[in-house]
Amino acid sequence: MNTTVATIVIVGALLLALASLITAIRDRPMGVVLLAGFVLLEVAVLVQAGFVIAALAGGEGPSGEAVTIYGYLIAEALIPPAGVFLGLAERSRWGPAILVVAGFAIAVMTGRLLQIWQGVA
């Protein structure tokens, strides 16, 4: 697993969660900036998934944890689009609040993937 890409995903997700929190506190609906940020986050998550799948295919990674890793990768790829869809559907302050949870979930799941990959957990 590429730790540089994982770090980019974690930092980006936390920054987007913070921006979404500020937007929710200001009682504003989700805007184009948050939408673009979550699109970029989805691209970073997919790049990370490509690195992880390539490494697993090459025989790297923890033994016996492939199913868990694939589950995390699939869930991580689904969270940003689902969060954006719900954020656009809810035009009150709760739309950006949904994105706060989505960004935080991506950061936590990526950190957990790193732990599993390194055999710490």
GROMACS .gro file of N, CA and C in nm, residues 19-97:
model
  237
   19ALA      N    1  -1.413   2.173   0.604
   19ALA     CA    2  -1.483   2.270   0.519
   19ALA      C    3  -1.634   2.246   0.522
   20SER      N    4  -1.674   2.121   0.525
   20SER     CA    5  -1.817   2.088   0.533
   20SER      C    6  -1.875   2.130   0.667
   21LEU      N    7  -1.797   2.111   0.774
   21LEU     CA    8  -1.842   2.153   0.906
   21LEU      C    9  -1.862   2.304   0.912
   22ILE      N   10  -1.769   2.378   0.857
   22ILE     CA   11  -1.782   2.524   0.854
   22ILE      C   12  -1.905   2.565   0.774
   23THR      N   13  -1.928   2.498   0.661
   23THR     CA   14  -2.046   2.527   0.579
   23THR      C   15  -2.174   2.496   0.655
   24ALA      N   16  -2.175   2.385   0.729
   24ALA     CA   17  -2.294   2.349   0.806
   24ALA      C   18  -2.318   2.447   0.920
   25ILE      N   19  -2.211   2.489   0.986
   25ILE     CA   20  -2.226   2.586   1.095
   25ILE      C   21  -2.278   2.719   1.043
   26ARG      N   22  -2.235   2.757   0.924
   26ARG     CA   23  -2.282   2.882   0.863
   26ARG      C   24  -2.423   2.869   0.806
   27ASP      N   25  -2.482   2.749   0.815
   27ASP     CA   26  -2.619   2.722   0.769
   27ASP      C   27  -2.633   2.747   0.618
   28ARG      N   28  -2.536   2.697   0.543
   28ARG     CA   29  -2.536   2.709   0.397
   28ARG      C   30  -2.552   2.570   0.335
   29PRO      N   31  -2.612   2.562   0.218
   29PRO     CA   32  -2.618   2.433   0.148
   29PRO      C   33  -2.484   2.400   0.085
   30MET      N   34  -2.470   2.276   0.043
   30MET     CA   35  -2.347   2.232  -0.022
   30MET      C   36  -2.328   2.309  -0.152
   31GLY      N   37  -2.206   2.356  -0.177
   31GLY     CA   38  -2.177   2.433  -0.297
   31GLY      C   39  -2.085   2.360  -0.392
   32VAL      N   40  -2.044   2.430  -0.495
   32VAL     CA   41  -1.960   2.374  -0.600
   32VAL      C   42  -1.821   2.337  -0.546
   33VAL      N   43  -1.771   2.415  -0.451
   33VAL     CA   44  -1.637   2.388  -0.397
   33VAL      C   45  -1.635   2.253  -0.326
   34LEU      N   46  -1.735   2.227  -0.243
   34LEU     CA   47  -1.741   2.097  -0.175
   34LEU      C   48  -1.763   1.984  -0.275
   35LEU      N   49  -1.846   2.009  -0.374
   35LEU     CA   50  -1.869   1.906  -0.476
   35LEU      C   51  -1.740   1.872  -0.548
   36ALA      N   52  -1.664   1.973  -0.589
   36ALA     CA   53  -1.536   1.949  -0.658
   36ALA      C   54  -1.437   1.880  -0.565
   37GLY      N   55  -1.436   1.918  -0.439
   37GLY     CA   56  -1.346   1.854  -0.343
   37GLY      C   57  -1.376   1.707  -0.326
   38PHE      N   58  -1.504   1.673  -0.319
   38PHE     CA   59  -1.539   1.532  -0.303
   38PHE      C   60  -1.518   1.453  -0.432
   39VAL      N   61  -1.526   1.518  -0.546
   39VAL     CA   62  -1.491   1.449  -0.671
   39VAL      C   63  -1.341   1.416  -0.671
   40LEU      N   64  -1.259   1.513  -0.629
   40LEU     CA   65  -1.114   1.487  -0.620
   40LEU      C   66  -1.083   1.380  -0.516
   41LEU      N   67  -1.156   1.380  -0.406
   41LEU     CA   68  -1.137   1.276  -0.304
   41LEU      C   69  -1.171   1.139  -0.361
   42GLU      N   70  -1.277   1.131  -0.438
   42GLU     CA   71  -1.314   1.003  -0.499
   42GLU      C   72  -1.205   0.955  -0.594
   43VAL      N   73  -1.147   1.046  -0.671
   43VAL     CA   74  -1.037   1.009  -0.761
   43VAL      C   75  -0.919   0.956  -0.680
   44ALA      N   76  -0.886   1.024  -0.570
   44ALA     CA   77  -0.774   0.979  -0.485
   44ALA      C   78  -0.803   0.842  -0.424
   45VAL      N   79  -0.927   0.819  -0.384
   45VAL     CA   80  -0.965   0.689  -0.327
   45VAL      C   81  -0.953   0.580  -0.433
   46LEU      N   82  -0.993   0.609  -0.555
   46LEU     CA   83  -0.983   0.510  -0.663
   46LEU      C   84  -0.837   0.483  -0.700
   47VAL      N   85  -0.753   0.585  -0.698
   47VAL     CA   86  -0.609   0.565  -0.722
   47VAL      C   87  -0.551   0.477  -0.613
   48GLN      N   88  -0.587   0.505  -0.489
   48GLN     CA   89  -0.540   0.423  -0.378
   48GLN      C   90  -0.586   0.278  -0.394
   49ALA      N   91  -0.711   0.259  -0.435
   49ALA     CA   92  -0.763   0.123  -0.456
   49ALA      C   93  -0.684   0.053  -0.566
   50GLY      N   94  -0.648   0.125  -0.672
   50GLY     CA   95  -0.568   0.065  -0.778
   50GLY      C   96  -0.432   0.019  -0.729
   51PHE      N   97  -0.366   0.102  -0.647
   51PHE     CA   98  -0.236   0.062  -0.590
   51PHE      C   99  -0.250  -0.061  -0.501
   52VAL      N  100  -0.353  -0.063  -0.419
   52VAL     CA  101  -0.372  -0.175  -0.326
   52VAL      C  102  -0.403  -0.304  -0.402
   53ILE      N  103  -0.491  -0.296  -0.500
   53ILE     CA  104  -0.526  -0.415  -0.578
   53ILE      C  105  -0.404  -0.467  -0.654
   54ALA      N  106  -0.325  -0.376  -0.711
   54ALA     CA  107  -0.204  -0.418  -0.782
   54ALA      C  108  -0.105  -0.485  -0.686
   55ALA      N  109  -0.091  -0.429  -0.567
   55ALA     CA  110   0.000  -0.488  -0.469
   55ALA      C  111  -0.049  -0.625  -0.423
   56LEU      N  112  -0.178  -0.639  -0.400
   56LEU     CA  113  -0.232  -0.769  -0.361
   56LEU      C  114  -0.216  -0.872  -0.472
   57ALA      N  115  -0.234  -0.829  -0.596
   57ALA     CA  116  -0.216  -0.920  -0.709
   57ALA      C  117  -0.070  -0.962  -0.723
   58GLY      N  118   0.022  -0.875  -0.681
   58GLY     CA  119   0.164  -0.906  -0.685
   58GLY      C  120   0.213  -0.988  -0.568
   59GLY      N  121   0.124  -1.024  -0.478
   59GLY     CA  122   0.163  -1.108  -0.365
   59GLY      C  123   0.204  -1.031  -0.241
   60GLU      N  124   0.191  -0.900  -0.242
   60GLU     CA  125   0.225  -0.821  -0.124
   60GLU      C  126   0.105  -0.814  -0.029
   61GLY      N  127   0.128  -0.758   0.087
   61GLY     CA  128   0.020  -0.736   0.181
   61GLY      C  129   0.008  -0.848   0.283
   62PRO      N  130  -0.081  -0.829   0.378
   62PRO     CA  131  -0.098  -0.928   0.484
   62PRO      C  132  -0.167  -1.053   0.432
   63SER      N  133  -0.126  -1.165   0.482
   63SER     CA  134  -0.188  -1.291   0.438
   63SER      C  135  -0.319  -1.313   0.514
   64GLY      N  136  -0.419  -1.356   0.443
   64GLY     CA  137  -0.548  -1.385   0.504
   64GLY      C  138  -0.637  -1.266   0.527
   65GLU      N  139  -0.597  -1.149   0.484
   65GLU     CA  140  -0.678  -1.028   0.507
   65GLU      C  141  -0.732  -0.969   0.377
   66ALA      N  142  -0.723  -1.042   0.268
   66ALA     CA  143  -0.763  -0.988   0.138
   66ALA      C  144  -0.911  -0.951   0.135
   67VAL      N  145  -0.996  -1.034   0.193
   67VAL     CA  146  -1.140  -1.007   0.191
   67VAL      C  147  -1.171  -0.878   0.268
   68THR      N  148  -1.106  -0.861   0.383
   68THR     CA  149  -1.127  -0.739   0.463
   68THR      C  150  -1.080  -0.617   0.386
   69ILE      N  151  -0.965  -0.627   0.323
   69ILE     CA  152  -0.912  -0.514   0.247
   69ILE      C  153  -1.003  -0.479   0.130
   70TYR      N  154  -1.050  -0.580   0.058
   70TYR     CA  155  -1.142  -0.552  -0.053
   70TYR      C  156  -1.272  -0.490  -0.003
   71GLY      N  157  -1.321  -0.532   0.111
   71GLY     CA  158  -1.441  -0.473   0.169
   71GLY      C  159  -1.422  -0.326   0.201
   72TYR      N  160  -1.306  -0.294   0.261
   72TYR     CA  161  -1.276  -0.153   0.290
   72TYR      C  162  -1.266  -0.072   0.161
   73LEU      N  163  -1.201  -0.126   0.059
   73LEU     CA  164  -1.185  -0.054  -0.067
   73LEU      C  165  -1.320  -0.026  -0.134
   74ILE      N  166  -1.408  -0.124  -0.132
   74ILE     CA  167  -1.540  -0.106  -0.192
   74ILE      C  168  -1.620  -0.001  -0.115
   75ALA      N  169  -1.618  -0.012   0.018
   75ALA     CA  170  -1.692   0.084   0.100
   75ALA      C  171  -1.636   0.226   0.083
   76GLU      N  172  -1.503   0.238   0.078
   76GLU     CA  173  -1.443   0.370   0.059
   76GLU      C  174  -1.481   0.431  -0.076
   77ALA      N  175  -1.493   0.348  -0.177
   77ALA     CA  176  -1.529   0.399  -0.310
   77ALA      C  177  -1.676   0.442  -0.317
   78LEU      N  178  -1.760   0.386  -0.231
   78LEU     CA  179  -1.903   0.418  -0.235
   78LEU      C  180  -1.940   0.538  -0.148
   79ILE      N  181  -1.861   0.568  -0.046
   79ILE     CA  182  -1.898   0.673   0.050
   79ILE      C  183  -1.903   0.813  -0.013
   80PRO      N  184  -1.799   0.859  -0.087
   80PRO     CA  185  -1.809   0.996  -0.142
   80PRO      C  186  -1.927   1.019  -0.236
   81PRO      N  187  -1.956   0.927  -0.331
   81PRO     CA  188  -2.074   0.953  -0.416
   81PRO      C  189  -2.204   0.952  -0.337
   82ALA      N  190  -2.215   0.863  -0.240
   82ALA     CA  191  -2.337   0.858  -0.159
   82ALA      C  192  -2.350   0.986  -0.076
   83GLY      N  193  -2.241   1.032  -0.019
   83GLY     CA  194  -2.244   1.155   0.060
   83GLY      C  195  -2.281   1.276  -0.024
   84VAL      N  196  -2.225   1.284  -0.143
   84VAL     CA  197  -2.257   1.397  -0.232
   84VAL      C  198  -2.403   1.390  -0.276
   85PHE      N  199  -2.451   1.272  -0.308
   85PHE     CA  200  -2.591   1.257  -0.347
   85PHE      C  201  -2.684   1.304  -0.235
   86LEU      N  202  -2.657   1.258  -0.113
   86LEU     CA  203  -2.741   1.299   0.000
   86LEU      C  204  -2.722   1.447   0.033
   87GLY      N  205  -2.599   1.497   0.016
   87GLY     CA  206  -2.574   1.638   0.042
   87GLY      C  207  -2.646   1.729  -0.057
   88LEU      N  208  -2.656   1.686  -0.181
   88LEU     CA  209  -2.730   1.764  -0.281
   88LEU      C  210  -2.880   1.753  -0.262
   89ALA      N  211  -2.926   1.638  -0.214
   89ALA     CA  212  -3.069   1.618  -0.192
   89ALA      C  213  -3.119   1.701  -0.075
   90GLU      N  214  -3.036   1.719   0.026
   90GLU     CA  215  -3.074   1.795   0.146
   90GLU      C  216  -3.014   1.934   0.135
   91ARG      N  217  -3.095   2.032   0.104
   91ARG     CA  218  -3.046   2.168   0.077
   91ARG      C  219  -3.042   2.256   0.202
   92SER      N  220  -3.049   2.197   0.319
   92SER     CA  221  -3.035   2.274   0.442
   92SER      C  222  -2.894   2.254   0.498
   93ARG      N  223  -2.872   2.291   0.622
   93ARG     CA  224  -2.741   2.273   0.684
   93ARG      C  225  -2.706   2.126   0.702
   94TRP      N  226  -2.805   2.038   0.695
   94TRP     CA  227  -2.778   1.896   0.717
   94TRP      C  228  -2.712   1.831   0.596
   95GLY      N  229  -2.720   1.892   0.481
   95GLY     CA  230  -2.647   1.839   0.364
   95GLY      C  231  -2.497   1.841   0.386
   96PRO      N  232  -2.439   1.956   0.422
   96PRO     CA  233  -2.296   1.958   0.454
   96PRO      C  234  -2.262   1.874   0.578
   97ALA      N  235  -2.356   1.861   0.670
   97ALA     CA  236  -2.329   1.777   0.788
   97ALA      C  237  -2.311   1.631   0.747
   0.00000   0.00000   0.00000
